[in-house]
Tab-separated table of C-alpha atoms in Angstrom:
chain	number	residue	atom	x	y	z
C	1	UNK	CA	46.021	-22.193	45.861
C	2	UNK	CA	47.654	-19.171	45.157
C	3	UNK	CA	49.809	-16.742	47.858
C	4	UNK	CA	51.099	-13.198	47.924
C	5	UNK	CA	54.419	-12.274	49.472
C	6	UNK	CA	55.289	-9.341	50.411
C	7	UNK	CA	58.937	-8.177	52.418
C	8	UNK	CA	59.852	-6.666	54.833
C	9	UNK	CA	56.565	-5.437	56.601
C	10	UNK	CA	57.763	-2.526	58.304
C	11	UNK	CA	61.013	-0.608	57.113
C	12	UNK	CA	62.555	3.027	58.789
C	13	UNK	CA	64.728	4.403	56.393
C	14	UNK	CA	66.336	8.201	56.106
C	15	UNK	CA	65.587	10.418	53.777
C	16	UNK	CA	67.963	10.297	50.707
C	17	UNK	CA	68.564	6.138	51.413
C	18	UNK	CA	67.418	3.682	48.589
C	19	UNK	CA	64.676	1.442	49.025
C	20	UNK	CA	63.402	-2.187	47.772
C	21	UNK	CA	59.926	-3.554	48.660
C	22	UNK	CA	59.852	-7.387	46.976
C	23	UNK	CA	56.669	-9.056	46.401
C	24	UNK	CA	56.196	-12.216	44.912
C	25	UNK	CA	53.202	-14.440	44.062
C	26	UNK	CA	53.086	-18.557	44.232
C	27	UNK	CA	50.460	-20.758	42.555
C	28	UNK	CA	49.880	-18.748	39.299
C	29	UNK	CA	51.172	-18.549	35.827
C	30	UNK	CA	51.387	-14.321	34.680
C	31	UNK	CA	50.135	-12.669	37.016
C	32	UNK	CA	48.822	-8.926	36.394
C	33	UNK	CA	51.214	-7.631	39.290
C	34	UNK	CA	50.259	-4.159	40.972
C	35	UNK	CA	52.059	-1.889	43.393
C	36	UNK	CA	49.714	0.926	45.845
C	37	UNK	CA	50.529	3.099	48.385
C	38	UNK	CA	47.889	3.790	51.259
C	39	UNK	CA	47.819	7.677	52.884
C	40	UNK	CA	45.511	7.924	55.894
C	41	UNK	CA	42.031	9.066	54.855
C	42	UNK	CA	42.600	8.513	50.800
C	43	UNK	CA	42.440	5.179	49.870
C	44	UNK	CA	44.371	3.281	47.773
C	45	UNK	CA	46.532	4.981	45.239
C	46	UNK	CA	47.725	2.788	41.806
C	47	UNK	CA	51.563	3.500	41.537
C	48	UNK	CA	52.404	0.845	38.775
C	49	UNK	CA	50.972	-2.108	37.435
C	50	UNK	CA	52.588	-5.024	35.132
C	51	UNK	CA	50.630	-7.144	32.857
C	52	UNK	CA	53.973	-9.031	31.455
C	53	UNK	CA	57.768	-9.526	32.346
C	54	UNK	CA	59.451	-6.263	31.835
C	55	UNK	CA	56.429	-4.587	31.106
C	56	UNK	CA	55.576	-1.733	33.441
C	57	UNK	CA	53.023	0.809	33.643
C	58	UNK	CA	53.282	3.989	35.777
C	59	UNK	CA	50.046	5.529	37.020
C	60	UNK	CA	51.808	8.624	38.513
C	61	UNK	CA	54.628	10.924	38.293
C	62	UNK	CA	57.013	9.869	41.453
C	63	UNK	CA	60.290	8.871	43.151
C	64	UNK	CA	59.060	5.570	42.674
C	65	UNK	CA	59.761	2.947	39.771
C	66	UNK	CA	58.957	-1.003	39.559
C	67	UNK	CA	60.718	-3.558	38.112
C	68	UNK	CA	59.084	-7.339	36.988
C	69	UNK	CA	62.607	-9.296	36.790
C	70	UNK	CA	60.566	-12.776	36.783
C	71	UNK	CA	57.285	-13.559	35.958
C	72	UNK	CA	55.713	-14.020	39.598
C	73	UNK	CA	58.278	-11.093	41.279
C	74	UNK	CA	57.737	-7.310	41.293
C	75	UNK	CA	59.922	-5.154	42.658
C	76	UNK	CA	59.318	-1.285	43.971
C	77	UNK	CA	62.356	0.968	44.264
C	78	UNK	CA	63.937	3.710	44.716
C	79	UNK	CA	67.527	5.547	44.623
C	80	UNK	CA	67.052	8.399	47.136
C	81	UNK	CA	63.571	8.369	49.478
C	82	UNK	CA	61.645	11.630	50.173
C	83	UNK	CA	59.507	12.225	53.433
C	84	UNK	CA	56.635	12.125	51.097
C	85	UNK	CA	57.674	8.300	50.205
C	86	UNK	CA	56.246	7.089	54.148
C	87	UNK	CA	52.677	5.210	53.932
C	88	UNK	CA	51.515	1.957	53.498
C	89	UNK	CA	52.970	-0.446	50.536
C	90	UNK	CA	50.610	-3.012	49.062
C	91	UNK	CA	50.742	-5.622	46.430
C	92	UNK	CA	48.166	-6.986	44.418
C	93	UNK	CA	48.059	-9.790	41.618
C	94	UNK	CA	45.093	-10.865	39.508
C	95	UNK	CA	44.127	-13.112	36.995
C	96	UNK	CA	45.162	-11.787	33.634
C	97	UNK	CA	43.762	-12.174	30.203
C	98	UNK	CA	40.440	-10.854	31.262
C	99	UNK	CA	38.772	-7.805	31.911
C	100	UNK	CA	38.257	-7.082	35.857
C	101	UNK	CA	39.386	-9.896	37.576
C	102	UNK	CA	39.485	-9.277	41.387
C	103	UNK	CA	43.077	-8.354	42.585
C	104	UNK	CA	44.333	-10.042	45.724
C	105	UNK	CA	46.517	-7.963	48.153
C	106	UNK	CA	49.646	-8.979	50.005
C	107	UNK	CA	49.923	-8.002	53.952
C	108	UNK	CA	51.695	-4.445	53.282
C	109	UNK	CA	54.768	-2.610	54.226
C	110	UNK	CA	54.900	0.369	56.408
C	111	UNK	CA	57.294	2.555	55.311
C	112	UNK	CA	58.513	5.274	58.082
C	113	UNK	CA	60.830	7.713	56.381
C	114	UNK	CA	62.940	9.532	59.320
F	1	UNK	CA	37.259	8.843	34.341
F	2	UNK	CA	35.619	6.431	36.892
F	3	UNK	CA	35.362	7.625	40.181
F	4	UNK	CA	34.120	5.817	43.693
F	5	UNK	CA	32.368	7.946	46.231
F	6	UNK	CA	31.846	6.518	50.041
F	7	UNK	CA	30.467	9.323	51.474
F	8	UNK	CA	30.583	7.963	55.193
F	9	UNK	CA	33.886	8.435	56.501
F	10	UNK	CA	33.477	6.724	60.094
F	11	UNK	CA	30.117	5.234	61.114
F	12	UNK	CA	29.316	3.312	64.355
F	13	UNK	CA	27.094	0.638	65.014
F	14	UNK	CA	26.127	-1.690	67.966
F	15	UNK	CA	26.898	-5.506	67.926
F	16	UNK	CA	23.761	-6.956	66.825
F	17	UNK	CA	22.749	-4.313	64.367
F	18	UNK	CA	22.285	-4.207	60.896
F	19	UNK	CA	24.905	-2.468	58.383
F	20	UNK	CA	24.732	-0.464	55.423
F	21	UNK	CA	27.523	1.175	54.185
F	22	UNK	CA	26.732	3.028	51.010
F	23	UNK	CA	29.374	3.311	47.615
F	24	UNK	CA	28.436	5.848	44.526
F	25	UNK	CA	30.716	4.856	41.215
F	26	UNK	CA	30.710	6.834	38.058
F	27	UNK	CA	31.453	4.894	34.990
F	28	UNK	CA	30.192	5.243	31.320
F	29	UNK	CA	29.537	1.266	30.841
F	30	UNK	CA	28.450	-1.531	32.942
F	31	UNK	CA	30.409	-1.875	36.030
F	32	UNK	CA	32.889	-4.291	37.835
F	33	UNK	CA	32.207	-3.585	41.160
F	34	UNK	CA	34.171	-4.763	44.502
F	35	UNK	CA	33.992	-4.638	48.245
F	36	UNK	CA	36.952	-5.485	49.764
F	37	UNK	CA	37.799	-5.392	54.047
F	38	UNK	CA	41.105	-4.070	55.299
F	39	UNK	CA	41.713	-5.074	59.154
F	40	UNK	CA	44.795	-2.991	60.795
F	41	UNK	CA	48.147	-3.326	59.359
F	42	UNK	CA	46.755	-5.916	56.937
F	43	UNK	CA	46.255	-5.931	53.351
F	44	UNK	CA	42.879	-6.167	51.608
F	45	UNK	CA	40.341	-9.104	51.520
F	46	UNK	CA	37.929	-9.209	48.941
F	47	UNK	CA	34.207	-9.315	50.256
F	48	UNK	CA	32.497	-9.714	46.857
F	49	UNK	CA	31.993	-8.700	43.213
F	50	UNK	CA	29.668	-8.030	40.965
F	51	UNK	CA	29.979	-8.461	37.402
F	52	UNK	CA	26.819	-9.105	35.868
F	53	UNK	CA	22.968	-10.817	36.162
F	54	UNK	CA	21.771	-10.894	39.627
F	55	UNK	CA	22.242	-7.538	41.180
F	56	UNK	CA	22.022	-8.857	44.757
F	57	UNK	CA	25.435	-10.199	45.219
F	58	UNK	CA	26.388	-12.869	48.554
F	59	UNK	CA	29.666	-12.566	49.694
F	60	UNK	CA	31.844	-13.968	52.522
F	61	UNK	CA	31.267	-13.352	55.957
F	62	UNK	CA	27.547	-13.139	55.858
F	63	UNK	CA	28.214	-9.626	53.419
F	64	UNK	CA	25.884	-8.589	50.926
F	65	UNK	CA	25.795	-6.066	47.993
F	66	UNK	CA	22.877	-4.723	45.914
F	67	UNK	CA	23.589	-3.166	42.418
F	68	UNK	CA	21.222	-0.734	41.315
F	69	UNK	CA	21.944	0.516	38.169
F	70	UNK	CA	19.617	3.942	38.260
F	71	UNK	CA	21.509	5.021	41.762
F	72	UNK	CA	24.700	4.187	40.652
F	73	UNK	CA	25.359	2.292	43.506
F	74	UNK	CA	26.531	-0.651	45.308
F	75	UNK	CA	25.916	-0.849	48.585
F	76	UNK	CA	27.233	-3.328	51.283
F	77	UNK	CA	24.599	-4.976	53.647
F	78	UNK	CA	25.272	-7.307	56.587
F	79	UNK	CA	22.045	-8.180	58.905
F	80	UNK	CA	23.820	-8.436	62.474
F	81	UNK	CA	26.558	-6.920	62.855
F	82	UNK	CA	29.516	-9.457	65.336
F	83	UNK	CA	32.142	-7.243	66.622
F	84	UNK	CA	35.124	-8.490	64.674
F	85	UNK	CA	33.177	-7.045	61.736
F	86	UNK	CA	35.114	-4.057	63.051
F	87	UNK	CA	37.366	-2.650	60.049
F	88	UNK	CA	38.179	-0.237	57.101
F	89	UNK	CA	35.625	-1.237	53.937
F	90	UNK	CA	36.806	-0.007	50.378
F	91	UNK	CA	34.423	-0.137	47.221
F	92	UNK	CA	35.951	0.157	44.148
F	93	UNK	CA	34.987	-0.257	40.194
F	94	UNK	CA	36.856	-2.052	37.672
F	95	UNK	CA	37.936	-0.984	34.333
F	96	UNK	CA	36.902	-3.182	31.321
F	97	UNK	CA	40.875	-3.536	29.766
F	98	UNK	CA	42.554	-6.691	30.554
F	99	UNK	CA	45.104	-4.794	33.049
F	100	UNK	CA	42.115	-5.539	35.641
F	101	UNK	CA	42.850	-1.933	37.150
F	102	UNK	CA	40.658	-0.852	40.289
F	103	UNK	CA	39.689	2.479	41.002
F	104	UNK	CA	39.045	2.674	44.866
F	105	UNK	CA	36.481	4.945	47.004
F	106	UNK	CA	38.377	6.715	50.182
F	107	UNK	CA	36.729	3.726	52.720
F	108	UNK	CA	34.684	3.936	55.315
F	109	UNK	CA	36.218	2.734	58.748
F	110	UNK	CA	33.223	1.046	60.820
F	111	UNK	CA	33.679	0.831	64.584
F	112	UNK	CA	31.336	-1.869	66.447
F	113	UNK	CA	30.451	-1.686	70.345
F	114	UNK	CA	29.246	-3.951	72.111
């Protein structure tokens, strides 16, 4: 069967630090590979999604950016965190090669920016 | 664009009770639809989807969804509600590109008394 991974699950960083969030998946062969963030009261926000090794896709304009070094491992970063950056970090994978497969979600991160 | 409206923020329901908790989408072509659960601090299970032919849809947990294509909507169902039924809900609709991207509503968070 297939897992999500997702490290650390809580993080308390200063403003201006960089951050990594590492997520990987086990059990499946190219993934689609997707990074939200999660703001009290508004959902789930796409940040980036991956379809291929390398190949990233950024929904909106941030401080963010995601790397796919491996085929099952994506990677959310950044050089200097803003206040703005704190919320909830989820990963998702699905099934790719067809049209709206169900994404399955790693545990989070909480991200406190102090 | 597609859109996902869940136009209950909070609602409140005794153990026992029945549940509906309601999800509008806007979408120009037949929708992927998904319910998905979120307990606290935990990423996202998926209740149940709906893709296409029968528009009553059995998920886990004793869930249940009913398409109906002239409301544009998909709402959740449960007969009797148990009390660790207790937990944020999230519809969302699926676009029809291979990326498998989900467009989420804001969730509804449903509290359970006993």
């Amino acid at each position: 069967s297939q897992t999500i991974h997702q490290w650390p699950a809580t993080l308390v960083q200063p403003v201006g630090s960089p951050l990594s969030l590492e997520c990987t998946v086990e059990g499946t062969s190219n993934p689609n590979l997707y990074w939200y963030r999660q703001a009290a009261g508004r959902g789930l926000q796409l940040l980036f999604y991956s379809v291929g090794i390398g190949q990233i896709s950024s929904e909106v304009p941030q401080n963010l950016s995601a790397s796919r070094p491996q085929d099952r491992q994506f990677i959310l970063s950044s050089k200097k965190l803003l206040l703005s950056d704190s919320g909830f970090y989820l990963c998702a994978w699905a099934r790719a090669g067809a049209a709206s497969q169900p994404q399955h979600f790693g545990d989070g991160t909480r991200l406190s920016i102090l | 664009a597609q859109s996902v409206t869940q136009p209950d923020i909070h609602i409140t329901v005794s153990e026992g009770a029945s549940l509906e908790l309601r999800c509008n989408y806007s979408y120009g072509a037949t929708p992927y639809l998904f319910w998905y659960v979120q307990s606290p601090g935990q990423g996202l299970q998926l209740l149940l989807k709906y893709f296409s032919g029968d528009t009553l849809v059995q998920g886990i947990k004793g869930f249940e969804a009913e398409f109906k294509r002239s409301q544009s909507s998909f709402n959740l169902r449960k007969p009797s509600v148990h009390w660790s039924d207790a937990a944020e809900y999230f519809c969302a609709v699926g676009d029809t590109g291979t990326a498998s991207k989900l467009t989420f509503g804001t969730g509804t968070r449903l509290q359970v008394t006993l």
